[in-house]
Amino acid sequence: MTMQRSSETLIAELVGGLEPVKPLRFGAGMALALGSATVATLIVVALFGLRADLAAGVVNPMHLVSTGLYLGLALAATVTVVVMSRPQVGSDHSGWRWAAGMAGLLPLAGVIVGLSRGGQAALAQGMDHGTDCFVIGGAASLLVFAMLVLWLRRGAPTAPDRAGLVAGVAAGAFGTFAFSLHCPDNDIVHIGIWHSTVVLAMAGLGRIMVPRLIRW
């Protein structure tokens, strides 16, 4: 009888300070990410303006394909991050890799075309403009990155390092998409290298920083 009472007392002490936690909703997480991405895009367009062809209602095929791939990657990675915040047995978090594989064709094509044009000289061409795209695209990624990290902190991802990597990919892809609406360059070398570098840089940032921020 004493042992039973002791067990009951111990259980009561363990659960006594617990408070009910509101479950994370998938829709709320997506709305938070998409809302922040929309705000970042509007800020970029307001500060730097819309591409001249888009403003005139003309669509360039290369621009359409590249921005579509980055947007697809951003959405797929965001879905993965939101799902990873709510760990479930049997959950598959690999869907975003297919979108990453498709978007990965852009830097691959950029390097191949650049080398065919003369190697380092061709790859270094447009360095100033490329640096602008990298800096502004990276800055446009930060709001989405912050919102995804906030969402992960509210959840309980079982693989913080992977969650950070995917969150960085999502944020970087959204930032690249946002600045692509301004960037007038349709060259595959520029798009493949400089625009993709934003995604890679944010992925590295997420992989390094996020595990330290969402430990539980």
PDB file of C-alpha atoms in Angstrom:
ATOM      1  CA  MET A   1       0.000   0.000   0.000  1.00  0.00           C
ATOM      2  CA  THR A   2       2.854   2.366   0.846  1.00  0.00           C
ATOM      3  CA  MET A   3       4.575   1.605  -2.458  1.00  0.00           C
ATOM      4  CA  GLN A   4       1.335   2.269  -4.354  1.00  0.00           C
ATOM      5  CA  ARG A   5       0.846   5.586  -2.595  1.00  0.00           C
ATOM      6  CA  SER A   6       4.453   6.541  -3.273  1.00  0.00           C
ATOM      7  CA  SER A   7       3.991   5.792  -6.961  1.00  0.00           C
ATOM      8  CA  GLU A   8       0.810   7.802  -7.105  1.00  0.00           C
ATOM      9  CA  THR A   9       2.527  10.677  -5.307  1.00  0.00           C
ATOM     10  CA  LEU A  10       5.480  10.556  -7.704  1.00  0.00           C
ATOM     11  CA  ILE A  11       3.208  10.565 -10.738  1.00  0.00           C
ATOM     12  CA  ALA A  12       1.220  13.456  -9.307  1.00  0.00           C
ATOM     13  CA  GLU A  13       4.417  15.436  -8.751  1.00  0.00           C
ATOM     14  CA  LEU A  14       5.626  14.732 -12.283  1.00  0.00           C
ATOM     15  CA  VAL A  15       2.439  15.832 -13.991  1.00  0.00           C
ATOM     16  CA  GLY A  16       1.473  18.514 -11.538  1.00  0.00           C
ATOM     17  CA  GLY A  17       3.336  21.292 -13.296  1.00  0.00           C
ATOM     18  CA  LEU A  18       2.345  20.277 -16.800  1.00  0.00           C
ATOM     19  CA  GLU A  19       0.106  22.528 -18.851  1.00  0.00           C
ATOM     20  CA  PRO A  20      -1.865  21.614 -21.979  1.00  0.00           C
ATOM     21  CA  VAL A  21      -0.074  22.552 -25.196  1.00  0.00           C
ATOM     22  CA  LYS A  22      -1.979  23.709 -28.236  1.00  0.00           C
ATOM     23  CA  PRO A  23      -1.130  21.363 -31.121  1.00  0.00           C
ATOM     24  CA  LEU A  24       0.633  22.822 -34.142  1.00  0.00           C
ATOM     25  CA  ARG A  25      -1.589  22.998 -37.172  1.00  0.00           C
ATOM     26  CA  PHE A  26      -0.178  22.362 -40.627  1.00  0.00           C
ATOM     27  CA  GLY A  27      -2.256  25.142 -42.156  1.00  0.00           C
ATOM     28  CA  ALA A  28      -1.043  27.668 -39.609  1.00  0.00           C
ATOM     29  CA  GLY A  29       2.588  26.817 -40.298  1.00  0.00           C
ATOM     30  CA  MET A  30       2.147  27.135 -44.051  1.00  0.00           C
ATOM     31  CA  ALA A  31       0.263  30.403 -43.632  1.00  0.00           C
ATOM     32  CA  LEU A  32       3.081  31.806 -41.501  1.00  0.00           C
ATOM     33  CA  ALA A  33       5.720  30.857 -44.075  1.00  0.00           C
ATOM     34  CA  LEU A  34       3.747  31.968 -47.122  1.00  0.00           C
ATOM     35  CA  GLY A  35       2.732  35.206 -45.434  1.00  0.00           C
ATOM     36  CA  SER A  36       6.334  36.096 -44.608  1.00  0.00           C
ATOM     37  CA  ALA A  37       7.420  35.144 -48.146  1.00  0.00           C
ATOM     38  CA  THR A  38       4.732  37.408 -49.579  1.00  0.00           C
ATOM     39  CA  VAL A  39       5.856  40.304 -47.392  1.00  0.00           C
ATOM     40  CA  ALA A  40       9.493  39.782 -48.411  1.00  0.00           C
ATOM     41  CA  THR A  41       8.526  39.685 -52.101  1.00  0.00           C
ATOM     42  CA  LEU A  42       6.469  42.863 -51.849  1.00  0.00           C
ATOM     43  CA  ILE A  43       9.344  44.645 -50.105  1.00  0.00           C
ATOM     44  CA  VAL A  44      11.798  43.622 -52.833  1.00  0.00           C
ATOM     45  CA  VAL A  45       9.460  44.758 -55.608  1.00  0.00           C
ATOM     46  CA  ALA A  46       8.693  48.019 -53.792  1.00  0.00           C
ATOM     47  CA  LEU A  47      12.378  48.820 -53.255  1.00  0.00           C
ATOM     48  CA  PHE A  48      13.838  47.684 -56.584  1.00  0.00           C
ATOM     49  CA  GLY A  49      10.902  47.512 -58.964  1.00  0.00           C
ATOM     50  CA  LEU A  50       9.470  44.797 -61.177  1.00  0.00           C
ATOM     51  CA  ARG A  51      11.311  43.449 -64.200  1.00  0.00           C
ATOM     52  CA  ALA A  52      10.543  45.520 -67.286  1.00  0.00           C
ATOM     53  CA  ASP A  53       9.185  42.556 -69.259  1.00  0.00           C
ATOM     54  CA  LEU A  54       6.908  41.439 -66.423  1.00  0.00           C
ATOM     55  CA  ALA A  55       5.672  45.000 -65.994  1.00  0.00           C
ATOM     56  CA  ALA A  56       4.850  45.024 -69.705  1.00  0.00           C
ATOM     57  CA  GLY A  57       3.060  41.688 -69.489  1.00  0.00           C
ATOM     58  CA  VAL A  58       5.774  39.753 -71.371  1.00  0.00           C
ATOM     59  CA  VAL A  59       7.187  36.488 -70.020  1.00  0.00           C
ATOM     60  CA  ASN A  60      10.681  35.243 -70.832  1.00  0.00           C
ATOM     61  CA  PRO A  61      10.813  31.414 -71.042  1.00  0.00           C
ATOM     62  CA  MET A  62      14.121  31.087 -69.167  1.00  0.00           C
ATOM     63  CA  HIS A  63      12.915  33.378 -66.427  1.00  0.00           C
ATOM     64  CA  LEU A  64       9.622  31.514 -66.169  1.00  0.00           C
ATOM     65  CA  VAL A  65      11.310  28.116 -65.855  1.00  0.00           C
ATOM     66  CA  SER A  66      13.931  29.219 -63.323  1.00  0.00           C
ATOM     67  CA  THR A  67      11.573  31.149 -61.060  1.00  0.00           C
ATOM     68  CA  GLY A  68       9.097  28.285 -61.250  1.00  0.00           C
ATOM     69  CA  LEU A  69      11.736  25.783 -60.131  1.00  0.00           C
ATOM     70  CA  TYR A  70      12.825  27.975 -57.218  1.00  0.00           C
ATOM     71  CA  LEU A  71       9.221  28.543 -56.154  1.00  0.00           C
ATOM     72  CA  GLY A  72       8.495  24.819 -56.366  1.00  0.00           C
ATOM     73  CA  LEU A  73      11.552  24.080 -54.239  1.00  0.00           C
ATOM     74  CA  ALA A  74      10.520  26.735 -51.709  1.00  0.00           C
ATOM     75  CA  LEU A  75       7.024  25.282 -51.347  1.00  0.00           C
ATOM     76  CA  ALA A  76       8.198  21.664 -51.126  1.00  0.00           C
ATOM     77  CA  ALA A  77      10.854  22.484 -48.526  1.00  0.00           C
ATOM     78  CA  THR A  78       8.398  24.563 -46.501  1.00  0.00           C
ATOM     79  CA  VAL A  79       5.910  21.700 -46.385  1.00  0.00           C
ATOM     80  CA  THR A  80       8.706  19.444 -45.128  1.00  0.00           C
ATOM     81  CA  VAL A  81       9.743  21.884 -42.392  1.00  0.00           C
ATOM     82  CA  VAL A  82       6.175  22.279 -41.154  1.00  0.00           C
ATOM     83  CA  VAL A  83       5.694  18.511 -41.077  1.00  0.00           C
ATOM     84  CA  MET A  84       9.033  17.991 -39.305  1.00  0.00           C
ATOM     85  CA  SER A  85       7.882  20.257 -36.481  1.00  0.00           C
ATOM     86  CA  ARG A  86       5.244  17.643 -35.633  1.00  0.00           C
ATOM     87  CA  PRO A  87       7.097  14.318 -35.473  1.00  0.00           C
ATOM     88  CA  GLN A  88       4.997  11.274 -36.290  1.00  0.00           C
ATOM     89  CA  VAL A  89       5.881   7.624 -36.667  1.00  0.00           C
ATOM     90  CA  GLY A  90       6.389   6.735 -40.308  1.00  0.00           C
ATOM     91  CA  SER A  91       6.544  10.320 -41.589  1.00  0.00           C
ATOM     92  CA  ASP A  92       8.436  10.724 -44.860  1.00  0.00           C
ATOM     93  CA  HIS A  93      10.503  13.912 -45.068  1.00  0.00           C
ATOM     94  CA  SER A  94      12.199  13.243 -48.390  1.00  0.00           C
ATOM     95  CA  GLY A  95       9.658  14.783 -50.758  1.00  0.00           C
ATOM     96  CA  TRP A  96      11.514  18.086 -51.014  1.00  0.00           C
ATOM     97  CA  ARG A  97      14.539  16.315 -52.487  1.00  0.00           C
ATOM     98  CA  TRP A  98      12.742  15.786 -55.774  1.00  0.00           C
ATOM     99  CA  ALA A  99      12.175  19.518 -56.101  1.00  0.00           C
ATOM    100  CA  ALA A 100      15.800  20.111 -55.089  1.00  0.00           C
ATOM    101  CA  GLY A 101      16.937  17.714 -57.791  1.00  0.00           C
ATOM    102  CA  MET A 102      14.979  19.610 -60.439  1.00  0.00           C
ATOM    103  CA  ALA A 103      16.208  23.005 -59.237  1.00  0.00           C
ATOM    104  CA  GLY A 104      19.733  21.570 -59.075  1.00  0.00           C
ATOM    105  CA  LEU A 105      19.743  21.393 -62.857  1.00  0.00           C
ATOM    106  CA  LEU A 106      20.058  25.180 -62.943  1.00  0.00           C
ATOM    107  CA  PRO A 107      23.511  25.487 -61.295  1.00  0.00           C
ATOM    108  CA  LEU A 108      24.687  22.416 -63.202  1.00  0.00           C
ATOM    109  CA  ALA A 109      23.634  23.967 -66.505  1.00  0.00           C
ATOM    110  CA  GLY A 110      25.124  27.310 -65.473  1.00  0.00           C
ATOM    111  CA  VAL A 111      28.534  25.781 -64.779  1.00  0.00           C
ATOM    112  CA  ILE A 112      28.529  23.738 -67.999  1.00  0.00           C
ATOM    113  CA  VAL A 113      27.532  26.701 -70.164  1.00  0.00           C
ATOM    114  CA  GLY A 114      30.002  28.965 -68.374  1.00  0.00           C
ATOM    115  CA  LEU A 115      32.864  26.554 -68.966  1.00  0.00           C
ATOM    116  CA  SER A 116      31.896  26.219 -72.616  1.00  0.00           C
ATOM    117  CA  ARG A 117      32.172  29.983 -72.984  1.00  0.00           C
ATOM    118  CA  GLY A 118      35.725  30.117 -71.766  1.00  0.00           C
ATOM    119  CA  GLY A 119      35.912  28.992 -68.187  1.00  0.00           C
ATOM    120  CA  GLN A 120      36.700  31.373 -65.370  1.00  0.00           C
ATOM    121  CA  ALA A 121      36.419  34.497 -67.517  1.00  0.00           C
ATOM    122  CA  ALA A 122      32.835  33.631 -68.449  1.00  0.00           C
ATOM    123  CA  LEU A 123      31.945  32.617 -64.893  1.00  0.00           C
ATOM    124  CA  ALA A 124      33.378  35.874 -63.506  1.00  0.00           C
ATOM    125  CA  GLN A 125      31.469  37.992 -66.020  1.00  0.00           C
ATOM    126  CA  GLY A 126      28.805  40.078 -64.360  1.00  0.00           C
ATOM    127  CA  MET A 127      30.381  39.677 -60.926  1.00  0.00           C
ATOM    128  CA  ASP A 128      29.000  42.969 -59.611  1.00  0.00           C
ATOM    129  CA  HIS A 129      25.448  42.221 -60.659  1.00  0.00           C
ATOM    130  CA  GLY A 130      25.768  38.672 -59.376  1.00  0.00           C
ATOM    131  CA  THR A 131      26.929  39.917 -55.995  1.00  0.00           C
ATOM    132  CA  ASP A 132      23.919  42.225 -55.804  1.00  0.00           C
ATOM    133  CA  CYS A 133      21.590  39.316 -56.517  1.00  0.00           C
ATOM    134  CA  PHE A 134      23.281  37.225 -53.862  1.00  0.00           C
ATOM    135  CA  VAL A 135      23.183  39.926 -51.171  1.00  0.00           C
ATOM    136  CA  ILE A 136      19.635  41.116 -51.801  1.00  0.00           C
ATOM    137  CA  GLY A 137      18.290  37.612 -52.389  1.00  0.00           C
ATOM    138  CA  GLY A 138      19.889  36.507 -49.133  1.00  0.00           C
ATOM    139  CA  ALA A 139      18.403  39.473 -47.286  1.00  0.00           C
ATOM    140  CA  ALA A 140      14.974  38.656 -48.724  1.00  0.00           C
ATOM    141  CA  SER A 141      15.344  35.140 -47.288  1.00  0.00           C
ATOM    142  CA  LEU A 142      15.820  36.221 -43.693  1.00  0.00           C
ATOM    143  CA  LEU A 143      12.184  36.939 -42.823  1.00  0.00           C
ATOM    144  CA  VAL A 144      11.028  33.518 -44.019  1.00  0.00           C
ATOM    145  CA  PHE A 145      13.991  31.906 -42.281  1.00  0.00           C
ATOM    146  CA  ALA A 146      13.105  33.604 -38.998  1.00  0.00           C
ATOM    147  CA  MET A 147       9.465  32.501 -39.226  1.00  0.00           C
ATOM    148  CA  LEU A 148      10.408  28.890 -39.972  1.00  0.00           C
ATOM    149  CA  VAL A 149      12.849  28.810 -37.060  1.00  0.00           C
ATOM    150  CA  LEU A 150      10.137  30.246 -34.808  1.00  0.00           C
ATOM    151  CA  TRP A 151       7.763  27.519 -35.958  1.00  0.00           C
ATOM    152  CA  LEU A 152      10.343  24.797 -35.332  1.00  0.00           C
ATOM    153  CA  ARG A 153      10.973  26.160 -31.845  1.00  0.00           C
ATOM    154  CA  ARG A 154       7.264  25.771 -31.105  1.00  0.00           C
ATOM    155  CA  GLY A 155       7.379  22.156 -32.252  1.00  0.00           C
ATOM    156  CA  ALA A 156       9.622  19.206 -31.524  1.00  0.00           C
ATOM    157  CA  PRO A 157      11.653  18.184 -34.581  1.00  0.00           C
ATOM    158  CA  THR A 158      13.513  14.936 -33.992  1.00  0.00           C
ATOM    159  CA  ALA A 159      16.319  15.863 -36.402  1.00  0.00           C
ATOM    160  CA  PRO A 160      17.172  19.544 -35.773  1.00  0.00           C
ATOM    161  CA  ASP A 161      20.163  19.494 -38.114  1.00  0.00           C
ATOM    162  CA  ARG A 162      18.082  18.249 -41.036  1.00  0.00           C
ATOM    163  CA  ALA A 163      15.231  20.589 -40.136  1.00  0.00           C
ATOM    164  CA  GLY A 164      17.664  23.514 -40.153  1.00  0.00           C
ATOM    165  CA  LEU A 165      19.050  22.516 -43.531  1.00  0.00           C
ATOM    166  CA  VAL A 166      15.610  22.264 -45.115  1.00  0.00           C
ATOM    167  CA  ALA A 167      14.455  25.506 -43.472  1.00  0.00           C
ATOM    168  CA  GLY A 168      17.460  27.254 -45.006  1.00  0.00           C
ATOM    169  CA  VAL A 169      16.672  25.775 -48.416  1.00  0.00           C
ATOM    170  CA  ALA A 170      13.054  26.949 -48.175  1.00  0.00           C
ATOM    171  CA  ALA A 171      14.036  30.462 -47.092  1.00  0.00           C
ATOM    172  CA  GLY A 172      16.776  30.764 -49.704  1.00  0.00           C
ATOM    173  CA  ALA A 173      14.492  29.579 -52.489  1.00  0.00           C
ATOM    174  CA  PHE A 174      11.798  32.063 -51.471  1.00  0.00           C
ATOM    175  CA  GLY A 175      14.395  34.864 -51.330  1.00  0.00           C
ATOM    176  CA  THR A 176      15.707  33.941 -54.771  1.00  0.00           C
ATOM    177  CA  PHE A 177      12.180  33.861 -56.156  1.00  0.00           C
ATOM    178  CA  ALA A 178      11.470  37.290 -54.693  1.00  0.00           C
ATOM    179  CA  PHE A 179      14.544  38.944 -56.196  1.00  0.00           C
ATOM    180  CA  SER A 180      14.043  37.121 -59.506  1.00  0.00           C
ATOM    181  CA  LEU A 181      10.965  39.270 -60.020  1.00  0.00           C
ATOM    182  CA  HIS A 182      13.345  42.239 -60.243  1.00  0.00           C
ATOM    183  CA  CYS A 183      16.527  40.730 -61.708  1.00  0.00           C
ATOM    184  CA  PRO A 184      16.549  41.450 -65.479  1.00  0.00           C
ATOM    185  CA  ASP A 185      19.186  38.824 -66.315  1.00  0.00           C
ATOM    186  CA  ASN A 186      17.972  35.775 -68.241  1.00  0.00           C
ATOM    187  CA  ASP A 187      21.393  34.193 -68.752  1.00  0.00           C
ATOM    188  CA  ILE A 188      21.606  30.614 -67.458  1.00  0.00           C
ATOM    189  CA  VAL A 189      25.127  31.195 -66.143  1.00  0.00           C
ATOM    190  CA  HIS A 190      23.969  34.083 -63.965  1.00  0.00           C
ATOM    191  CA  ILE A 191      20.793  32.346 -62.807  1.00  0.00           C
ATOM    192  CA  GLY A 192      22.414  28.970 -62.274  1.00  0.00           C
ATOM    193  CA  ILE A 193      25.335  30.270 -60.245  1.00  0.00           C
ATOM    194  CA  TRP A 194      24.349  33.452 -58.441  1.00  0.00           C
ATOM    195  CA  HIS A 195      20.690  32.710 -57.767  1.00  0.00           C
ATOM    196  CA  SER A 196      21.433  29.164 -56.643  1.00  0.00           C
ATOM    197  CA  THR A 197      24.196  30.393 -54.351  1.00  0.00           C
ATOM    198  CA  VAL A 198      21.571  32.099 -52.209  1.00  0.00           C
ATOM    199  CA  VAL A 199      19.835  28.766 -51.629  1.00  0.00           C
ATOM    200  CA  LEU A 200      23.101  26.998 -50.831  1.00  0.00           C
ATOM    201  CA  ALA A 201      24.243  29.738 -48.445  1.00  0.00           C
ATOM    202  CA  MET A 202      20.955  29.768 -46.548  1.00  0.00           C
ATOM    203  CA  ALA A 203      20.974  25.964 -46.363  1.00  0.00           C
ATOM    204  CA  GLY A 204      24.413  26.109 -44.754  1.00  0.00           C
ATOM    205  CA  LEU A 205      23.281  28.830 -42.364  1.00  0.00           C
ATOM    206  CA  GLY A 206      20.260  26.804 -41.335  1.00  0.00           C
ATOM    207  CA  ARG A 207      22.289  23.644 -40.848  1.00  0.00           C
ATOM    208  CA  ILE A 208      24.705  25.468 -38.528  1.00  0.00           C
ATOM    209  CA  MET A 209      22.381  27.774 -36.583  1.00  0.00           C
ATOM    210  CA  VAL A 210      19.046  26.024 -36.218  1.00  0.00           C
ATOM    211  CA  PRO A 211      20.161  23.013 -34.132  1.00  0.00           C
ATOM    212  CA  ARG A 212      21.493  25.448 -31.527  1.00  0.00           C
ATOM    213  CA  LEU A 213      18.227  27.372 -31.449  1.00  0.00           C
ATOM    214  CA  ILE A 214      15.677  24.578 -31.198  1.00  0.00           C
ATOM    215  CA  ARG A 215      17.195  22.112 -28.761  1.00  0.00           C
ATOM    216  CA  TRP A 216      14.597  20.593 -26.426  1.00  0.00           C
TER     217      TRP A 216
END
